[in-house]
mmCIF file of C-alpha atoms in Angstrom:
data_model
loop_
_atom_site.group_PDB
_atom_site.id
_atom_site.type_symbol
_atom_site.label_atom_id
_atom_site.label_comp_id
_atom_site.label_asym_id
_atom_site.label_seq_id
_atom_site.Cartn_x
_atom_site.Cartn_y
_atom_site.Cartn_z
ATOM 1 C CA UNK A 415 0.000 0.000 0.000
ATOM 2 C CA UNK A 416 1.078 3.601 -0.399
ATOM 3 C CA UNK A 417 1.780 5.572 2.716
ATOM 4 C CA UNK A 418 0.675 8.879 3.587
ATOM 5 C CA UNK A 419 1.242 11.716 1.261
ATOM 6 C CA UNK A 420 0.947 15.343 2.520
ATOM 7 C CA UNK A 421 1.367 18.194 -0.369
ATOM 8 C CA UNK A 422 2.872 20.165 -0.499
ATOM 9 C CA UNK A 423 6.000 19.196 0.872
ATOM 10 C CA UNK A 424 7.263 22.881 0.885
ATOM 11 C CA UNK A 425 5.634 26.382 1.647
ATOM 12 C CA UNK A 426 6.829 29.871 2.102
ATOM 13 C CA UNK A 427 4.427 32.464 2.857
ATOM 14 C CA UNK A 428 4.452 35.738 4.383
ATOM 15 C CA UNK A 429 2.686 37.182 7.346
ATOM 16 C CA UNK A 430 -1.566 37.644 7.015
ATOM 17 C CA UNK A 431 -1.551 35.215 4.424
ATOM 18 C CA UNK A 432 -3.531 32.002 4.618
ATOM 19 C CA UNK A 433 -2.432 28.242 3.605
ATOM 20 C CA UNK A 434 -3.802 24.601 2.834
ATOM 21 C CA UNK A 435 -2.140 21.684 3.593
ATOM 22 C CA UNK A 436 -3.213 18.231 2.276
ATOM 23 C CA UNK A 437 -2.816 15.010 3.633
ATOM 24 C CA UNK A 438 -4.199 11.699 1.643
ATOM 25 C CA UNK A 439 -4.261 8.700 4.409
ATOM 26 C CA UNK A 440 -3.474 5.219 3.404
ATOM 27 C CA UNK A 441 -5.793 3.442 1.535
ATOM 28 C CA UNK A 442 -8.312 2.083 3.556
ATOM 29 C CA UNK A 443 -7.008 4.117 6.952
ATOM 30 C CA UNK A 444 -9.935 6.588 8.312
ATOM 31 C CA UNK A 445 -8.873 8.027 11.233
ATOM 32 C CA UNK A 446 -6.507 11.190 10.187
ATOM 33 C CA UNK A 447 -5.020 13.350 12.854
ATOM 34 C CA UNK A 448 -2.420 16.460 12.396
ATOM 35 C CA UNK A 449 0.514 17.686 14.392
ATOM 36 C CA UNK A 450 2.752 20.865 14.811
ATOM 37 C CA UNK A 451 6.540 20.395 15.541
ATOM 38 C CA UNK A 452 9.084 22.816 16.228
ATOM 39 C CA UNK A 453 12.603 22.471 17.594
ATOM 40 C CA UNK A 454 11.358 24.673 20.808
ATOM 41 C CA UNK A 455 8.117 22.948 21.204
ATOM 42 C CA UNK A 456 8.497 19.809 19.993
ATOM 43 C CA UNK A 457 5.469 17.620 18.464
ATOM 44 C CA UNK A 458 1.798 18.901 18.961
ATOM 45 C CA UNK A 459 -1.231 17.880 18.524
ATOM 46 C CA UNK A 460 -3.921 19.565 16.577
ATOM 47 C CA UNK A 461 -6.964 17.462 15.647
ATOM 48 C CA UNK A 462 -7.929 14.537 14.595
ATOM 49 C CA UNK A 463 -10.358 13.407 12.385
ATOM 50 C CA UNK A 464 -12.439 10.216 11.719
ATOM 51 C CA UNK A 465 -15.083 9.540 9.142
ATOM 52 C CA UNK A 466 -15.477 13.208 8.446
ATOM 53 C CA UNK A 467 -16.416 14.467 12.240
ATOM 54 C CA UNK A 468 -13.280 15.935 13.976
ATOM 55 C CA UNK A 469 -13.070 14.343 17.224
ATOM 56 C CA UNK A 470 -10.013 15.703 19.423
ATOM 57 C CA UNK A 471 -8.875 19.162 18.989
ATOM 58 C CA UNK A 472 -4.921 20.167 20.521
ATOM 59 C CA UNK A 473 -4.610 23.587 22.380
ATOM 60 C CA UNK A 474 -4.218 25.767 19.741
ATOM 61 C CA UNK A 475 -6.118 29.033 18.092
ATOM 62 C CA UNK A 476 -9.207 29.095 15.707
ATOM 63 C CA UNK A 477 -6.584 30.049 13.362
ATOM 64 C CA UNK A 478 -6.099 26.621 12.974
ATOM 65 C CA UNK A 479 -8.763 24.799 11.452
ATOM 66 C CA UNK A 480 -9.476 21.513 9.435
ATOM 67 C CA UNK A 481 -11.755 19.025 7.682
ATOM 68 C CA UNK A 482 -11.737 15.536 6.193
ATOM 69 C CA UNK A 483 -13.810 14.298 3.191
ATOM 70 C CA UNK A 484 -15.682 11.621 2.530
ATOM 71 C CA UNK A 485 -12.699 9.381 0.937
ATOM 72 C CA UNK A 486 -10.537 10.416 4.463
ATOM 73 C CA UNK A 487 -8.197 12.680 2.561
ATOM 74 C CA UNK A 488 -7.658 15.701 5.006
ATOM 75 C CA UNK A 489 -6.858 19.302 4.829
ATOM 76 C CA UNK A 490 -5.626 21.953 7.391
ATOM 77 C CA UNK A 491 -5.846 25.638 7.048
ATOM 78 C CA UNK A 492 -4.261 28.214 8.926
ATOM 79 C CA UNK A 493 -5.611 31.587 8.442
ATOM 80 C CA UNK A 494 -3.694 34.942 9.302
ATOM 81 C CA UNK A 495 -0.794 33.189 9.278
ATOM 82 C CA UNK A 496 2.333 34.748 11.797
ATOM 83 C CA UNK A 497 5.849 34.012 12.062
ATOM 84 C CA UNK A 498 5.728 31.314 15.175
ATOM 85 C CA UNK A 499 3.611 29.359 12.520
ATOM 86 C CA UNK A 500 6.652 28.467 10.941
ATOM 87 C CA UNK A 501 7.154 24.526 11.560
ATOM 88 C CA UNK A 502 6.982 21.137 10.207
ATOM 89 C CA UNK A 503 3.226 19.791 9.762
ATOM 90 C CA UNK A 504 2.519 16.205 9.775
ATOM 91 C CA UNK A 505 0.027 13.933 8.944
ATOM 92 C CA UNK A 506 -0.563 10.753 10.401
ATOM 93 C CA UNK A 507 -3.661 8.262 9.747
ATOM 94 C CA UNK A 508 -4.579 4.694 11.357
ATOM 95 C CA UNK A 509 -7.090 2.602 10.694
ATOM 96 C CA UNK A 510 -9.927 3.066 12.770
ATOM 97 C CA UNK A 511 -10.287 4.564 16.818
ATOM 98 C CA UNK A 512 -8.264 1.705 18.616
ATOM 99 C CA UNK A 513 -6.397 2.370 21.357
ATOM 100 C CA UNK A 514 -4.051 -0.289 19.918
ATOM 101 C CA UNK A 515 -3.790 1.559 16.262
ATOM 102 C CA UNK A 516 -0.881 2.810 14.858
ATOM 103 C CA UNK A 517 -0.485 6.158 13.661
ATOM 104 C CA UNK A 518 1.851 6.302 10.202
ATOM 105 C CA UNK A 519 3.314 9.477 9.357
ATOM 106 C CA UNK A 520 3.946 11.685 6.130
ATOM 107 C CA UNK A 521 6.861 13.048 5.276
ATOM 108 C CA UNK A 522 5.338 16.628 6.183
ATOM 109 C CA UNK A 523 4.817 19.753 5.069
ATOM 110 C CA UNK A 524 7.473 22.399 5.778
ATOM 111 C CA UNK A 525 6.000 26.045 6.138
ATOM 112 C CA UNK A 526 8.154 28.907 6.647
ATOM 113 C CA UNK A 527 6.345 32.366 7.176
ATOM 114 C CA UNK A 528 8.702 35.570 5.865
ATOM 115 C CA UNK B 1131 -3.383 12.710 33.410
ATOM 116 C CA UNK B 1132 -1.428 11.017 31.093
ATOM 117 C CA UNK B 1133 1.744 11.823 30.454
ATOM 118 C CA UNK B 1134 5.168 10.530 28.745
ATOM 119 C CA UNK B 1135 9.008 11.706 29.757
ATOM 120 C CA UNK B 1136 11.660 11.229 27.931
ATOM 121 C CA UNK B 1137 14.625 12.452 30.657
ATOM 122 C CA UNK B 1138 17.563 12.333 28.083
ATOM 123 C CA UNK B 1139 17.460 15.307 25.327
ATOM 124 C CA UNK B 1140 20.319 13.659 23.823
ATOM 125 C CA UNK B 1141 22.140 10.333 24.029
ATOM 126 C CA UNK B 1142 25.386 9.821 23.047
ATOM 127 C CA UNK B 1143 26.905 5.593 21.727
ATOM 128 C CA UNK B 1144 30.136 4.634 20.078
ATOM 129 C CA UNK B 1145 28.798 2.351 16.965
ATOM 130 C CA UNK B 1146 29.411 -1.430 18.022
ATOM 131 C CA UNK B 1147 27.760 -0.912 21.797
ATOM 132 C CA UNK B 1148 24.510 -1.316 22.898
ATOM 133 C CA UNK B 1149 22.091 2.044 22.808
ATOM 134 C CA UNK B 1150 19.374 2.648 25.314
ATOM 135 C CA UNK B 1151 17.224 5.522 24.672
ATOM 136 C CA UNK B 1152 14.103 5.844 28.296
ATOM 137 C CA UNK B 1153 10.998 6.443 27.991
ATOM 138 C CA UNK B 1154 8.450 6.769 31.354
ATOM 139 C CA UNK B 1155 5.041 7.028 31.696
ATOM 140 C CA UNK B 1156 1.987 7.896 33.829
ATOM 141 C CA UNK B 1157 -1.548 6.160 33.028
ATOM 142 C CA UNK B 1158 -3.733 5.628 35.297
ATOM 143 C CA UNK B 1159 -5.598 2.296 33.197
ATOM 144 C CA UNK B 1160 -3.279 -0.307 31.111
ATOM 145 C CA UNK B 1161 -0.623 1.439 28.983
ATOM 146 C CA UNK B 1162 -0.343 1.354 24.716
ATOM 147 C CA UNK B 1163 3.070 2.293 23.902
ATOM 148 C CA UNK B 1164 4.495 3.006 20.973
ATOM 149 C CA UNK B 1165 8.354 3.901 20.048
ATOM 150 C CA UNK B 1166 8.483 6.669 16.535
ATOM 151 C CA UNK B 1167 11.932 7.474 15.275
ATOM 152 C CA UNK B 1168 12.518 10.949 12.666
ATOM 153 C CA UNK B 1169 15.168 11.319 10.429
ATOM 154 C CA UNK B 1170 16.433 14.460 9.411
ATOM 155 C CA UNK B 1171 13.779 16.380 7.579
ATOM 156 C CA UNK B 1172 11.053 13.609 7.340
ATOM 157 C CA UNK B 1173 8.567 12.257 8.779
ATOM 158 C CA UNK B 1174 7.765 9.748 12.077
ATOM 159 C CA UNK B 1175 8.596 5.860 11.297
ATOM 160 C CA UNK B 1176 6.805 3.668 13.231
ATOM 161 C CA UNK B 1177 9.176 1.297 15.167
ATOM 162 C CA UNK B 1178 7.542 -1.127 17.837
ATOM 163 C CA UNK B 1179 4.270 -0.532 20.324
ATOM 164 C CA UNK B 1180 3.360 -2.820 23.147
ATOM 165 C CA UNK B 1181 0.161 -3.850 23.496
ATOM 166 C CA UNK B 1182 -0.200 -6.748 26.021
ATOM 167 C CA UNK B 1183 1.875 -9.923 26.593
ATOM 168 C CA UNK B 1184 5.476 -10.641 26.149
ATOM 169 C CA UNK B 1185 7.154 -7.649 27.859
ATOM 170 C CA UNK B 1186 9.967 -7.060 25.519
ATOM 171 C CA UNK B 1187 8.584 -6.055 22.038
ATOM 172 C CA UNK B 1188 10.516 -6.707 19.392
ATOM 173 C CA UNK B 1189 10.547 -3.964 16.031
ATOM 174 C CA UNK B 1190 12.213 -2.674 13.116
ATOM 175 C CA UNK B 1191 15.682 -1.887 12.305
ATOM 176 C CA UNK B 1192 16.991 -4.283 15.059
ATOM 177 C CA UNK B 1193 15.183 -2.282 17.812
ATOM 178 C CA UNK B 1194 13.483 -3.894 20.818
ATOM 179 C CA UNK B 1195 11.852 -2.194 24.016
ATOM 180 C CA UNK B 1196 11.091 -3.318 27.668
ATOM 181 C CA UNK B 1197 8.157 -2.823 29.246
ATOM 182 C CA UNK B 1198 8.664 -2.887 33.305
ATOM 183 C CA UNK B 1199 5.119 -1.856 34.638
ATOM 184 C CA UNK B 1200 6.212 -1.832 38.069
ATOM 185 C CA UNK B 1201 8.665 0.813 36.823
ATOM 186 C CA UNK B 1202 6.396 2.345 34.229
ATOM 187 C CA UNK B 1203 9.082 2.316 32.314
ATOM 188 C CA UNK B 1204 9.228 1.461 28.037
ATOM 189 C CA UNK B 1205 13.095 2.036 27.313
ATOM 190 C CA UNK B 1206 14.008 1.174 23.462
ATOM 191 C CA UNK B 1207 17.257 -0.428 23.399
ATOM 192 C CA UNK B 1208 19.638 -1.814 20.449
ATOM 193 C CA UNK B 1209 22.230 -4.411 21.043
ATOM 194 C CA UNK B 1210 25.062 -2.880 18.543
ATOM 195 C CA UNK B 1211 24.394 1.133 17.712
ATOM 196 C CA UNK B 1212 24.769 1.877 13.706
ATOM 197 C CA UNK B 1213 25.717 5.473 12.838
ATOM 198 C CA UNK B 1214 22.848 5.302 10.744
ATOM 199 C CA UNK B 1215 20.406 4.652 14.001
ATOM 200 C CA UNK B 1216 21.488 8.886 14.569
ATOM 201 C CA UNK B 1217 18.373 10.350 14.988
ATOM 202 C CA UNK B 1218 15.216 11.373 17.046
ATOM 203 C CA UNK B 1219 13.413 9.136 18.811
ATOM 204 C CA UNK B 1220 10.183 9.366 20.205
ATOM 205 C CA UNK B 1221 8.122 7.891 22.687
ATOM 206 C CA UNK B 1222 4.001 8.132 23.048
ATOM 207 C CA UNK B 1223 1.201 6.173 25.248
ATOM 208 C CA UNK B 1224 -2.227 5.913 25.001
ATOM 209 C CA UNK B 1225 -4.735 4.869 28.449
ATOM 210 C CA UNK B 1226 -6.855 1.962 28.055
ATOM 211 C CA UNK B 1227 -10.648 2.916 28.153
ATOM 212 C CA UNK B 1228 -9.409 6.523 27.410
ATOM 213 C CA UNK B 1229 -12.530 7.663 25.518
ATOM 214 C CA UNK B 1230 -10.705 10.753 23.519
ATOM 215 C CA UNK B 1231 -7.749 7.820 21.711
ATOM 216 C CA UNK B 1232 -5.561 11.142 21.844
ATOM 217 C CA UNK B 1233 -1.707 9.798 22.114
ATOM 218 C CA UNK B 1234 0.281 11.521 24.390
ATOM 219 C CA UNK B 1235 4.035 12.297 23.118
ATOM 220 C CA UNK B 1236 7.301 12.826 25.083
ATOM 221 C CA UNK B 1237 9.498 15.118 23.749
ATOM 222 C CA UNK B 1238 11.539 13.387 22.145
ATOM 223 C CA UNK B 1239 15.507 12.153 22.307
ATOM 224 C CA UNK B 1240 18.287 12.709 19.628
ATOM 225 C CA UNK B 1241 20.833 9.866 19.545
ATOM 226 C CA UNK B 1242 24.039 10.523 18.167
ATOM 227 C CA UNK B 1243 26.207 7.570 17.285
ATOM 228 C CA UNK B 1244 29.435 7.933 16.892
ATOM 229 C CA UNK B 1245 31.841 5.964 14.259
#
């Protein structure tokens, strides 16, 4: 099977702007959940999504915001963007909600803010 | 409330000896474990989890990891350290009958093997 895919893999944008990141799970994979990580704050959590209906939400602003569709793919906007949202995003999707699920992991998307 | 600690921000193993990279934990119901490593510039790989059972798990890459419950302890360990095992490593838990599935991450260990 393929793994996950997040486009695009590379971003600059400056400061007010907004941004879209995809993610496309693994086939068959329908729980989708997103994460922040910077060297000073290491890896956190956003949301997570299953079968459309976002289900855990991390601490951060409304800036942040996301959806899946009905085929899992996911995407993740952040609006008003500022320079601290400069970071690595990842994807990650499992199969279903089991405790005992693994996550898998994109490669990311790296967005740097000017 | 869950949580995960990683106490080493960085280890440091000659290649050819054994690596140990800890990992603790707080849960208040039955642990899921799971041990992530990150190369440079990509994303998590998925290396072992412990689930029930045998306490030491057995992954990729050569890796294996302990689980001592009376410790809460899930330390990753490697008999003989490759330079390419350099990387981070992470460590996360879920809490059995935790409603909200959310994993909780530590924050994360960079091992450095050196040639």
């Amino acid at each position: 099977k393929a793994g996950v895919t997040q486009t695009p893999r590379y971003l600059i944008k400056t400061r007010g702007q907004q941004v879209t990141l995809s993610c496309s799970p693994i086939s068959g994979h329908r729980s989708v959940s997103w994460y922040q990580q910077t060297p000073g704050q290491g890896l956190q959590f956003l949301f997570e999504y299953f079968s459309e209906t976002q289900r855990n939400k991390g601490n951060f602003p409304g800036r942040f915001s996301g959806r899946q569709f009905s085929n899992s793919r996911s995407e993740m906007n952040v609006s008003t963007l500022e320079l601290g949202d400069s970071a690595l995003y990842l994807c990650a999707s499992s199969p279903g909600l089991a405790l005992t699920d693994t996550q898998y992991f994109g490669p990311g998307t790296r967005l740097t803010v000017l | 409330a869950q949580s995960v600690a990683q106490p080493e921000d960085q280890v440091n193993v000659a290649e050819g000896n054994p690596l140990t990279v800890k990992c603790t934990y707080s849960v208040s119901g039955n642990p899921y474990l799971f041990w992530y490593v990150q190369y440079p510039n990509r994303g998590l790989q998925f290396l072992l989890k412990y689930i029930t059972g045998d306490n030491l798990v057995k992954g990729s890459y050569g890796f294996e990891a302990e689980f001592n419950k009376s410790q809460t302890s899930f330390h990753l360990k490697k008999p003989s350290a490759l330079v390419s095992d350099s990387a981070l490593y992470f460590c996360a838990v879920r809490e059995g009958g935790d409603s909200n599935y959310q994993l909780i991450w530590g924050a994360g260990t960079k091992l450095i093997i050196k040639p």
